[in-house]
Tab-separated table of C-alpha atoms and ligand atoms in Angstrom:
chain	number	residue	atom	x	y	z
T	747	UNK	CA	13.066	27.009	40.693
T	748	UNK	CA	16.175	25.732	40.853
T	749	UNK	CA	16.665	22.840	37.960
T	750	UNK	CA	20.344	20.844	37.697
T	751	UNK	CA	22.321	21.251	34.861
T	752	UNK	CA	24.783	19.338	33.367
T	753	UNK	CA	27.163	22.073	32.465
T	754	UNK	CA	29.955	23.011	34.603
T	755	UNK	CA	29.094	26.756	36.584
T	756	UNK	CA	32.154	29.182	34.987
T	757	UNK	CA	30.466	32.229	37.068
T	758	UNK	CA	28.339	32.117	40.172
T	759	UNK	CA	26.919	35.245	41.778
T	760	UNK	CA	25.620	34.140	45.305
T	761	UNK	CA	24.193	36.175	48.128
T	762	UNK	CA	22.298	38.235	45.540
T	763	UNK	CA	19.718	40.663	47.813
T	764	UNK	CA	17.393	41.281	45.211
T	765	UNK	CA	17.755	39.146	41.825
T	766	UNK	CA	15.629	41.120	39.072
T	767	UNK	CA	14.353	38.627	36.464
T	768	UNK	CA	12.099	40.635	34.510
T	769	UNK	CA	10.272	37.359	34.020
T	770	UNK	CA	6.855	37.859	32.485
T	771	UNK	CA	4.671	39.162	29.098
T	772	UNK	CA	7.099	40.460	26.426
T	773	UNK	CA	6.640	43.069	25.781
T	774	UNK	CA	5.101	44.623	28.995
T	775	UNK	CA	2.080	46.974	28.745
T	776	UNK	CA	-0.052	48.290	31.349
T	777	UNK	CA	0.329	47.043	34.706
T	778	UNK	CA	1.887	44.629	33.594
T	779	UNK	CA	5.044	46.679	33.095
T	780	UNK	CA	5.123	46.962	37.448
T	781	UNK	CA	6.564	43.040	37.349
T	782	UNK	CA	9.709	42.476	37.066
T	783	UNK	CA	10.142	39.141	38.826
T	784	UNK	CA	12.469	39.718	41.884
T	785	UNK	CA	14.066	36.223	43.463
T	786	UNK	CA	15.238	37.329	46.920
T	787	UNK	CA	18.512	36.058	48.877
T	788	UNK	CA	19.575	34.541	45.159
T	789	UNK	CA	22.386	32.919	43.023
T	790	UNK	CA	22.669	32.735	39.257
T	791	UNK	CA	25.156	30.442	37.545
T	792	UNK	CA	26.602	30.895	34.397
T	793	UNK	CA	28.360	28.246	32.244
T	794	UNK	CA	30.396	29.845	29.091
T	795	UNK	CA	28.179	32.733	27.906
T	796	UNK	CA	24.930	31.624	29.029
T	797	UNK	CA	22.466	31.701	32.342
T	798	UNK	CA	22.179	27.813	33.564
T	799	UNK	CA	20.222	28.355	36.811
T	800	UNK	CA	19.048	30.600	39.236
T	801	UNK	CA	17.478	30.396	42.184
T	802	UNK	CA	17.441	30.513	46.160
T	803	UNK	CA	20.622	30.312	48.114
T	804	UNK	CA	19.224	27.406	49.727
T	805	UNK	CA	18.979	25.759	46.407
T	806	UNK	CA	22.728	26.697	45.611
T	807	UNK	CA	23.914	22.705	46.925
T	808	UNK	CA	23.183	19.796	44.351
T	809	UNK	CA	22.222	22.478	41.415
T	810	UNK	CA	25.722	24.015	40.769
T	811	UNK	CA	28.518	22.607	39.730
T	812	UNK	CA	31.820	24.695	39.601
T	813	UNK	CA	33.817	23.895	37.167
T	814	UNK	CA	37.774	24.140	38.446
T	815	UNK	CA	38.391	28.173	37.516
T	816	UNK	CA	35.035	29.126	38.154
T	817	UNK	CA	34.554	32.874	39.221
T	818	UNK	CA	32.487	33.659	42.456
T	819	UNK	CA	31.095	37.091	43.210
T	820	UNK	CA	29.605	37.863	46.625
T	821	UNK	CA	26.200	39.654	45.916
T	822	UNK	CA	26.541	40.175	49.683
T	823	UNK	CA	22.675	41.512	49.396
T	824	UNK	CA	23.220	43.843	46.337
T	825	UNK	CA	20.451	43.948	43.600
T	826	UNK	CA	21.488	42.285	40.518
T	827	UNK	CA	19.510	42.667	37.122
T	828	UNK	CA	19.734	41.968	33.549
T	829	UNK	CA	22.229	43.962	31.541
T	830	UNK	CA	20.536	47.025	30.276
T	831	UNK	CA	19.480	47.872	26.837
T	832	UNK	CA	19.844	50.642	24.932
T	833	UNK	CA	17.528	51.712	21.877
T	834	UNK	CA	18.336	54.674	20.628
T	835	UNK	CA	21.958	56.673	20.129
T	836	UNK	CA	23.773	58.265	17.807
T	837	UNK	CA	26.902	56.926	19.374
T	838	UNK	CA	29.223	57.741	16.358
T	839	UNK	CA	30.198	61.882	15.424
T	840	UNK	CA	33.140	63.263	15.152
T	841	UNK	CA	32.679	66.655	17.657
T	842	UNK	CA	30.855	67.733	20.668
T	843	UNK	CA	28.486	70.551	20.025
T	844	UNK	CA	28.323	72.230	23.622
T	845	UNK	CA	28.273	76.205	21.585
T	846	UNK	CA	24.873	75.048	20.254
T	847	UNK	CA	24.129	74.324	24.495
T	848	UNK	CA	25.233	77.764	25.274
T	849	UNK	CA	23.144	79.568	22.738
T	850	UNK	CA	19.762	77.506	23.766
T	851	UNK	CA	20.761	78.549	27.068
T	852	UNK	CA	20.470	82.649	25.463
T	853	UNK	CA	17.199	81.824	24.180
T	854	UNK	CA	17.797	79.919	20.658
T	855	UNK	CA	15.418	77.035	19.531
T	856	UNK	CA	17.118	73.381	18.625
T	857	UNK	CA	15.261	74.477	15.401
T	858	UNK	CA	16.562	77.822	14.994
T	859	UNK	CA	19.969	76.636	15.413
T	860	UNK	CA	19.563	73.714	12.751
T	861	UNK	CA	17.232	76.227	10.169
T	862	UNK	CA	20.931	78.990	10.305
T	863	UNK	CA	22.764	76.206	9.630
T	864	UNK	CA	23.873	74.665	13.207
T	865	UNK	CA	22.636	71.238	14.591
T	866	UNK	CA	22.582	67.915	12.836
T	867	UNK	CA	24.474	69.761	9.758
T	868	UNK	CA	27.475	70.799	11.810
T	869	UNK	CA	27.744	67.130	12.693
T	870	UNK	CA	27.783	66.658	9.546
T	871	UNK	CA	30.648	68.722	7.969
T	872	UNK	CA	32.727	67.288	11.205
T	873	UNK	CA	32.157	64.074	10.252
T	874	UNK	CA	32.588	63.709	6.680
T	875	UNK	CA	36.116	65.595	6.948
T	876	UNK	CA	37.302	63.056	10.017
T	877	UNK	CA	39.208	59.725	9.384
T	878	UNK	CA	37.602	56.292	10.292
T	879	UNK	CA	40.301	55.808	12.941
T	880	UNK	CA	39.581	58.680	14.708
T	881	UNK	CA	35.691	57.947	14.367
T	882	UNK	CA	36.608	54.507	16.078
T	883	UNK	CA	38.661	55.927	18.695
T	884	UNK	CA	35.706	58.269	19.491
T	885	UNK	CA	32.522	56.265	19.472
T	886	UNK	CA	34.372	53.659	21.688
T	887	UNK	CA	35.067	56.202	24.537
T	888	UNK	CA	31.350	56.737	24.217
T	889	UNK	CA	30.208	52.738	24.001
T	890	UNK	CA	32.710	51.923	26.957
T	891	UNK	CA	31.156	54.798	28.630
T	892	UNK	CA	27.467	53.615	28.143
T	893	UNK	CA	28.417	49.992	29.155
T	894	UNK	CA	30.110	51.422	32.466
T	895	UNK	CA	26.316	52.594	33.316
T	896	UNK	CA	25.387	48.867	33.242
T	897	UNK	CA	23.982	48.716	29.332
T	898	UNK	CA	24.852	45.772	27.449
T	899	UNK	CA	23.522	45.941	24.104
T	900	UNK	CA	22.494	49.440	22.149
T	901	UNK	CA	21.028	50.195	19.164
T	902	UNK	CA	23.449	52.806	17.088
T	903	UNK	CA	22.444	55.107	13.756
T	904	UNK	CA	24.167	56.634	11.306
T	905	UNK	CA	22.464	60.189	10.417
T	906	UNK	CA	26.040	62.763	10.568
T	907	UNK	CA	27.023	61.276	7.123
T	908	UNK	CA	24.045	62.197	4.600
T	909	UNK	CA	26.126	61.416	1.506
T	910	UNK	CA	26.472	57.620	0.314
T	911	UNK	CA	30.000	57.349	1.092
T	912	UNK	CA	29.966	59.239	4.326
T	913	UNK	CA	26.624	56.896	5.649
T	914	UNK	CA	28.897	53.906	5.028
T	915	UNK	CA	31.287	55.006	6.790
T	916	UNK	CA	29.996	55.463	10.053
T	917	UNK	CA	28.303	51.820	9.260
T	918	UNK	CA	31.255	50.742	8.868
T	919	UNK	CA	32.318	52.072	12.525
T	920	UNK	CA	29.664	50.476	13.701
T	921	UNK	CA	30.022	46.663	12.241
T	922	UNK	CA	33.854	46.977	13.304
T	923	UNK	CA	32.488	48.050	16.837
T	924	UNK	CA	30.307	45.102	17.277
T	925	UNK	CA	33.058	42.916	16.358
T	926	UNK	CA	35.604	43.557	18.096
T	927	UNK	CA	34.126	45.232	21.341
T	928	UNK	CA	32.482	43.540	24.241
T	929	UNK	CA	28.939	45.914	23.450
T	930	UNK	CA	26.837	44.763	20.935
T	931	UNK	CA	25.622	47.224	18.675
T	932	UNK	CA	22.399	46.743	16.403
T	933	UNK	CA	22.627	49.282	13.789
T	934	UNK	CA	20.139	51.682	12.255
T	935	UNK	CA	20.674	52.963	8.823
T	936	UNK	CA	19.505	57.416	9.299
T	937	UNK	CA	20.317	58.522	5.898
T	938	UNK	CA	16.655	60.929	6.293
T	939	UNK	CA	18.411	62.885	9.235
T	940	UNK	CA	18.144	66.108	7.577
T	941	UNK	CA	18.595	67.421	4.264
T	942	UNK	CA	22.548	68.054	4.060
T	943	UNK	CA	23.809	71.719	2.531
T	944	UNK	CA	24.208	70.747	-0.836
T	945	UNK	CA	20.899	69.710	-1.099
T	946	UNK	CA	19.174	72.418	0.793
T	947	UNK	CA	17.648	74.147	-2.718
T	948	UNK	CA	16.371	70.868	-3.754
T	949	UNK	CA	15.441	68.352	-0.736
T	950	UNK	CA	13.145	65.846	-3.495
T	951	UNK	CA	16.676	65.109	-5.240
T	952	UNK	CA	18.127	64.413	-1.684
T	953	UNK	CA	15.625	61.756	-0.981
T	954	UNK	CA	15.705	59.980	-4.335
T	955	UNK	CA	18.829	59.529	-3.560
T	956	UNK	CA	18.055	58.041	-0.107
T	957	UNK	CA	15.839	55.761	-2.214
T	958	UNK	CA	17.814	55.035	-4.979
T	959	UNK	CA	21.335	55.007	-4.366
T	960	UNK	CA	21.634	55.085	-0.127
T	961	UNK	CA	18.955	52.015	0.600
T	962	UNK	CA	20.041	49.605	-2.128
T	963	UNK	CA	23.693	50.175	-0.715
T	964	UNK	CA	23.308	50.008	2.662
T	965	UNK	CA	21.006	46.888	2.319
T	966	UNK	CA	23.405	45.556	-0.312
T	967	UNK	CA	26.200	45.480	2.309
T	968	UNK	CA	24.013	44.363	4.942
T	969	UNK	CA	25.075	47.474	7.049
T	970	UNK	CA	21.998	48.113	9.234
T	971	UNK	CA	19.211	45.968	10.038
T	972	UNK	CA	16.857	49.400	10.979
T	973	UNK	CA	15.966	52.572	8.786
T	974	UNK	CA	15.123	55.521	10.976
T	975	UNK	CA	13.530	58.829	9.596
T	976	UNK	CA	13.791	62.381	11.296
T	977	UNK	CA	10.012	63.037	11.012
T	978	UNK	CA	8.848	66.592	12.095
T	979	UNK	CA	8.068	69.793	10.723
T	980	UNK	CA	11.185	71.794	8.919
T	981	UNK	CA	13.300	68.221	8.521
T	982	UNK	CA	10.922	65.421	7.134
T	983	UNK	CA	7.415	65.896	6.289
T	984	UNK	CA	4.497	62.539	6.909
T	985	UNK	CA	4.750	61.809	2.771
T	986	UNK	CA	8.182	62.038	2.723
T	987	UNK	CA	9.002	59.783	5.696
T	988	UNK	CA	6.389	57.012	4.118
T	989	UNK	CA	7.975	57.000	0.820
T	990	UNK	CA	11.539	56.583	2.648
T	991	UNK	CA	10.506	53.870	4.998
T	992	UNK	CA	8.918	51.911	2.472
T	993	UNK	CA	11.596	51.813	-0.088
T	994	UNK	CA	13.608	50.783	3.002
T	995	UNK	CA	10.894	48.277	4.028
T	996	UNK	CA	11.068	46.811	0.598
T	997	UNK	CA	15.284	46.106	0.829
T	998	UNK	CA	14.573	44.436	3.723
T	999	UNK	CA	14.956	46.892	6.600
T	1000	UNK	CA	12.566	47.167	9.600
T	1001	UNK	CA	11.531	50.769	9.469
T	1002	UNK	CA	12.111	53.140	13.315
T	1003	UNK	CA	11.095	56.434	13.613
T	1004	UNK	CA	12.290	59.873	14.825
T	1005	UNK	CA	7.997	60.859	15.560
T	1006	UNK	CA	6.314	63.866	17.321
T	1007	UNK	CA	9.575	64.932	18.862
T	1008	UNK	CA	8.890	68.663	18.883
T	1009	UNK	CA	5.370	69.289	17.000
T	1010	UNK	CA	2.628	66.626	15.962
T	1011	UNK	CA	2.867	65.823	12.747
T	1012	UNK	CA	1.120	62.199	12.629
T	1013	UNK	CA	4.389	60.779	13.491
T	1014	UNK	CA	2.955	57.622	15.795
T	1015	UNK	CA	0.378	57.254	13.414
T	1016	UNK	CA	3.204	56.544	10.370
T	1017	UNK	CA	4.702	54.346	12.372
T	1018	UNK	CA	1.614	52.567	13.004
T	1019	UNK	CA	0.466	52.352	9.915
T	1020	UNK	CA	4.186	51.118	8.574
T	1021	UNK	CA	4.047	48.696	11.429
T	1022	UNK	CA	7.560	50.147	12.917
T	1023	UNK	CA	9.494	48.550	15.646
T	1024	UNK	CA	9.395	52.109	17.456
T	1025	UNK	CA	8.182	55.422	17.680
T	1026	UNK	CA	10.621	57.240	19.188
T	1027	UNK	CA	10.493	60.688	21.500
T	1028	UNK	CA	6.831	61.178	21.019
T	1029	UNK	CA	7.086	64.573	22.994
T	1030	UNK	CA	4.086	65.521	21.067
T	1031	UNK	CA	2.085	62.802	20.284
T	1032	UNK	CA	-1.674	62.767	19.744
T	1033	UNK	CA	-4.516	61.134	21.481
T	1034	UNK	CA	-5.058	58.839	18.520
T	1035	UNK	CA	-1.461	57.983	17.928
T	1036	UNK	CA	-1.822	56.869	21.768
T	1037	UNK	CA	-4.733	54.697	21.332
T	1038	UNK	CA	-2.864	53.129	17.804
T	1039	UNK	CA	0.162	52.278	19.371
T	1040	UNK	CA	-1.970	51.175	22.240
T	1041	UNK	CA	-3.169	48.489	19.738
T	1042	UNK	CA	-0.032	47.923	17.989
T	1043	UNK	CA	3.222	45.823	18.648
T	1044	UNK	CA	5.201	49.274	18.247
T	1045	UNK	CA	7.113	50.215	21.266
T	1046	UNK	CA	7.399	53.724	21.504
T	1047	UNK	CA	10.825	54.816	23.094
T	1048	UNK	CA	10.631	57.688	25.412
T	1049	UNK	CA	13.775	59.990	25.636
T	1050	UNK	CA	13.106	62.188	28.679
T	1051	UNK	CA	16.814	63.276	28.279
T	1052	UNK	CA	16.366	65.064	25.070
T	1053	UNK	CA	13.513	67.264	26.685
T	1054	UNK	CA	15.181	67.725	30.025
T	1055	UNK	CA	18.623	68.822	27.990
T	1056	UNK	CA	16.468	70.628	25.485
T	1057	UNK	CA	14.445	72.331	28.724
T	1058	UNK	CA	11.523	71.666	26.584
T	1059	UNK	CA	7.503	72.172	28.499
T	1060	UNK	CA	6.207	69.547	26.066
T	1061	UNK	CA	6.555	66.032	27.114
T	1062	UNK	CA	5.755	62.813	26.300
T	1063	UNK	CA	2.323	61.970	28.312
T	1064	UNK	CA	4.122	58.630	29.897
T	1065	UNK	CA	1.501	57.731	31.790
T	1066	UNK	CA	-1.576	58.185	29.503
T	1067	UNK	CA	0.520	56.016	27.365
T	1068	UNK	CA	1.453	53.342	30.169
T	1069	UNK	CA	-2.146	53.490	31.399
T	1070	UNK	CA	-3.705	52.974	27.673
T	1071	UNK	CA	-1.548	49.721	27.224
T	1072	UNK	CA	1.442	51.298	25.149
T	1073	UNK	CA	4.298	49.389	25.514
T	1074	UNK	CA	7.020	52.001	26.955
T	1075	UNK	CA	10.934	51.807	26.700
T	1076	UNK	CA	13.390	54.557	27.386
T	1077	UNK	CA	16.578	55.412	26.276
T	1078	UNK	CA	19.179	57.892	26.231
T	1079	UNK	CA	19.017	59.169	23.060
T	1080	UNK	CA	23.136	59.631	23.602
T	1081	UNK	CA	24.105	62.069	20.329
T	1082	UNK	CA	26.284	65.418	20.504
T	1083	UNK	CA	23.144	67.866	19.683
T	1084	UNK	CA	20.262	67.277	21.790
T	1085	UNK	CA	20.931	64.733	25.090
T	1086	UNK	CA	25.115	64.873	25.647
T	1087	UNK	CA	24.773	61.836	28.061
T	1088	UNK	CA	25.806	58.125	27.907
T	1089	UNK	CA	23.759	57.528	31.624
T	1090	UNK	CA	20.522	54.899	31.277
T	1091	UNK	CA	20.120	55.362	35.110
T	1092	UNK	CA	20.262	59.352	34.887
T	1093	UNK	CA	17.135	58.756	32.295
T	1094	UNK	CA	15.615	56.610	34.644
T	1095	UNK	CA	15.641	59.207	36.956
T	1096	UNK	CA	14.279	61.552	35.034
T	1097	UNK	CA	11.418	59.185	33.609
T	1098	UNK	CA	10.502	58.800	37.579
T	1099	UNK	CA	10.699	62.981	38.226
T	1100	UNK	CA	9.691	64.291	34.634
T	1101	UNK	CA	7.225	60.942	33.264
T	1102	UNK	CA	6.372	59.874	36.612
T	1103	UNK	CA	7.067	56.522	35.587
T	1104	UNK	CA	8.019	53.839	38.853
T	1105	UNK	CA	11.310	52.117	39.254
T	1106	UNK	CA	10.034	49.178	38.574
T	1107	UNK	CA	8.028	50.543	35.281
T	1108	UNK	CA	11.654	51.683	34.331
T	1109	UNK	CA	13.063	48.794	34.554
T	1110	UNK	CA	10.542	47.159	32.003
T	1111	UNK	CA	11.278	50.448	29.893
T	1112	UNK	CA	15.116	49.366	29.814
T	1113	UNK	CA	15.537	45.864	29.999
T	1114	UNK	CA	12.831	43.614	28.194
T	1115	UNK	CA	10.416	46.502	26.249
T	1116	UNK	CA	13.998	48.162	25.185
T	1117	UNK	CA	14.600	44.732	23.606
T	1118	UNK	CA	11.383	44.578	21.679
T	1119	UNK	CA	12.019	47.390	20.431
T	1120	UNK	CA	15.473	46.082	18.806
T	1121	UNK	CA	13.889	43.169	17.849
T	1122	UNK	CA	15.145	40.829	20.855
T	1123	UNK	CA	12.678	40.560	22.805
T	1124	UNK	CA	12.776	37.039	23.111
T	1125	UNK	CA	16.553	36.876	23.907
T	1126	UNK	CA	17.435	39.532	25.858
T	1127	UNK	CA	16.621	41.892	29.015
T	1128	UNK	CA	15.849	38.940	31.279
T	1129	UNK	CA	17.725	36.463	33.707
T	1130	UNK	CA	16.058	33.127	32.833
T	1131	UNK	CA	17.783	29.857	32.186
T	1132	UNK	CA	19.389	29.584	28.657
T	1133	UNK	CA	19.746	33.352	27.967
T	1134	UNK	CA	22.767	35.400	26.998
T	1135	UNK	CA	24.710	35.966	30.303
T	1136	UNK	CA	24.369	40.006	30.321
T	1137	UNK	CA	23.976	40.692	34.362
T	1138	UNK	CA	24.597	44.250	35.926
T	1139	UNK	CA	25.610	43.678	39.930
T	1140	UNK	CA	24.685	47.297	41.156
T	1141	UNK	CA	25.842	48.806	44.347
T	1142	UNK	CA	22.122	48.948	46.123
T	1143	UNK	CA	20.006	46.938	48.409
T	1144	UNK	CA	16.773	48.086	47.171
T	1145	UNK	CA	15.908	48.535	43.095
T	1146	UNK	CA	14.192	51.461	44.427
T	1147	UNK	CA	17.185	53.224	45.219
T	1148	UNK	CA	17.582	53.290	41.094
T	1149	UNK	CA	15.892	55.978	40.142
T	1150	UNK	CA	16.338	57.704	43.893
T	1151	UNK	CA	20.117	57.757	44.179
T	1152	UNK	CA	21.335	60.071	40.555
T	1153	UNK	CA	24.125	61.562	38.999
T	1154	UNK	CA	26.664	58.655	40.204
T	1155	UNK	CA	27.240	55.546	39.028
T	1156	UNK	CA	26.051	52.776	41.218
T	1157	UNK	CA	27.058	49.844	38.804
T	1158	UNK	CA	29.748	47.560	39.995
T	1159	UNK	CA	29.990	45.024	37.896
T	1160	UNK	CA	28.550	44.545	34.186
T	1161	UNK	CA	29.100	41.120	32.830
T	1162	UNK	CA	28.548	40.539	28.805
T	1163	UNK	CA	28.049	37.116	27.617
T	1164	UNK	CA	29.508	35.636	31.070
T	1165	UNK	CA	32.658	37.681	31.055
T	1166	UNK	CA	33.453	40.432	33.701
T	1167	UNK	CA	33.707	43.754	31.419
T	1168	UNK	CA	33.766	46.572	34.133
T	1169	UNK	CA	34.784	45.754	37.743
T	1170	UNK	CA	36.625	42.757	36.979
X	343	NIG	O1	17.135	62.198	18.487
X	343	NIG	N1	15.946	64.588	16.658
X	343	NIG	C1	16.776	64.202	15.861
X	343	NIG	N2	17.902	63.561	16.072
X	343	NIG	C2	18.595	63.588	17.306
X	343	NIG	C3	19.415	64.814	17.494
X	343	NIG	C4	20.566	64.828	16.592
X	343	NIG	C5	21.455	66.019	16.712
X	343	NIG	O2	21.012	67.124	17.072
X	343	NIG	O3	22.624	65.828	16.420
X	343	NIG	C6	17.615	63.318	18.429
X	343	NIG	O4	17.332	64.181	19.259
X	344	FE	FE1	17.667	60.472	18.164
């Protein structure tokens, strides 16, 4: 397994209990998505920002060498795995919306509260009256927060702006977040979040200018490499969301989508038929959106944190899906309205209680189908030789213990292109 290298070793983890590869079919469907490739009583080496070998301790002599600063960390038997991805948040808004948590808690509907006015529109007026700065200073506290839970890349949207200016704005966050912060951030352009207030008596001028004025810009400016869509009943209809993704399709953007969150509306279907990256949430979805996204290369990206926080019944049928040969990622789905959390593991526990998805299924669902549905599948959410050096050391013996052991954080150390960026 082993295989020399002739670059000097700048990091070596030794001792490692349980090394999880993830090596195997990209993306994973099926049963498929139960491998994940563990090396036991392993070592990886890293030279600069890259993975140069792994392998058995007893392959450690002859296959590694240190170069004169090189950092050691003692597994000392604690399971070690790719850093985790993240496909879905809306990382960047200017408030918290926890008064919108209370009155779901007295009986309101996440609709009800966006129809009077709450919800995505709030965010909305928060965010178009706060400065960039501040925006900065915000959405890092959340991205350092997400990376402390062992994610190393995320996808982030826009969606809070809704107005050309405002939209580049929180792109703009977003570019000057991936350069200059350890995370990196693959951004999603979310102009079709909702229909903002000044629009609300005349929603076909809103999306013309999504089309004609929002697209060309954003694509103009290379801002976002994704265009997501809020499809569902009482924010974007089926028509609507094709007309939108295509435009976007056509300036070059890879179209995501917001699908059969709350009601089925043909959401997998679209995305299907537009050949999407993702379908996301899929709470709803129908047997035949199943069975096409069973025989498409669109991952659909479960967010068992939105239902749990929305204490919704309906569900996204996980394991028909799994079972059927869709290929399943999670995510947190981190935004101030509907899942208030930056935790990957917490969702991983509730994919094993709620979707009654296995650790190791989760694992798949959050380290190489999460990339696929990014577009990096074949660069990232694996340990193998010549990769990006993203690792998470995790304080466990067992991967099992993942799911099992919630509501702390067991992560230790997460390194990001071969650099210790929490528990250095
Ligand atoms: O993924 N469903 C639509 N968008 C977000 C919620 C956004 C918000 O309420 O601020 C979601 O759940
Ligand atoms: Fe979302």
């Amino acid at each position: 397994m082993a295989k020399k290298t002739t670059k000097k070793t700048t990091l070596l983890i030794e001792n490692i209990g349980q090394l999880v590869t993830m090596r195997g079919p990209i993306p994973r469907r099926g049963k498929a998505m139960s491998e994940i490739g563990i090396i036991e009583n392993a070592f990886v080496a890293v030279s600069g920002s890259e993975i140069t070998v792994i392998g058995h301790m007893n392959e450690i002599t002859g296959n590694v060498d240190p170069a004169e600063n090189c950092s050691v960390i003692s597994g000392e038997g604690r399971v070690v795995t790719p850093g985790l991805i993240d496909p879905h948040t809306h990382p960047v808004f200017a408030r918290t919306r926890e008064l919108e948590f209370e009155m779901r808690l007295a009986g309101k509907t996440y609709m009800e509260i966006a129809e009077a006015g709450g919800g995505i529109r709030s965010s909305v007026r928060h965010l178009r009256e706060i400065d960039d700065k501040t925006l900065y200073k915000n959405a890092k506290k959340t991205i350092d927060t997400i990376m402390s839970y062992g994610v190393t890349s995320m996808e982030a949207k826009s969606g809070y702006g809704l107005s050309t200016e405002a939209e580049i704005k929180m792109l703009k966050v977003i570019q000057r977040l991936n350069e200059r912060e350890a995370m990196d951030l693959y951004p999603t352009f979310l102009g079709a979040h909702e229909v903002p207030d000044e629009y609300r008596d005349d929603r076909e001028a809103y999306i013309d200018l999504v089309i004609n004025e929002m697209i060309p810009a954003v694509a103009e400016q290379k801002l976002a490499q994704f265009c997501d869509i809020f499809c569902e009943e009482g924010v974007f209809t089926v028509e609507e969301s094709r007309k939108i993704l295509v435009a976007a399709k056509a300036a070059g953007m890879i179209p995501k989508l917001h699908a059969d969150e709350l009601k089925s509306t043909g959401g997998a279907e679209l995305a299907v038929e537009l050949g999407a990256i993702s379908a996301d949430h899929l709470g709803c979805i129908s047997d035949k959106g199943i069975e096409m996204m069973a025989g498409s290369d669109t991952i659909a990206v479960l967010l068992p944190g939105t239902t749990f926080a929305l204490a919704l019944d309906e569900i996204a049928p996980a394991r028909k899906m799994i079972d059927q040969g869709v290929a399943v990622a999670l995510s947190t789905d981190c935004n101030p309205g509907s899942s208030m959390t930056e935790s990957l593991p917490m969702i991983i526990t509730l994919a094993a209680l709620k979707l009654k998805m296995t650790a190791a299924e989760a694992l798949s669902a959050t380290t190489v189908n999460a990339a696929c549905a990014i577009g990096m599948g074949d660069n990232l959410g694996r340990i193998e030789i010549g990769l990006p050096a993203d690792i998470v050391v995790w304080d466990m013996r067992d991967y099992r213990e993942l799911p099992y052991h919630y509501g702390v954080n067991l992560v230790e150390k997460v390194i990001k292109n071969g650099k210790i960026v929490v528990g250095a």
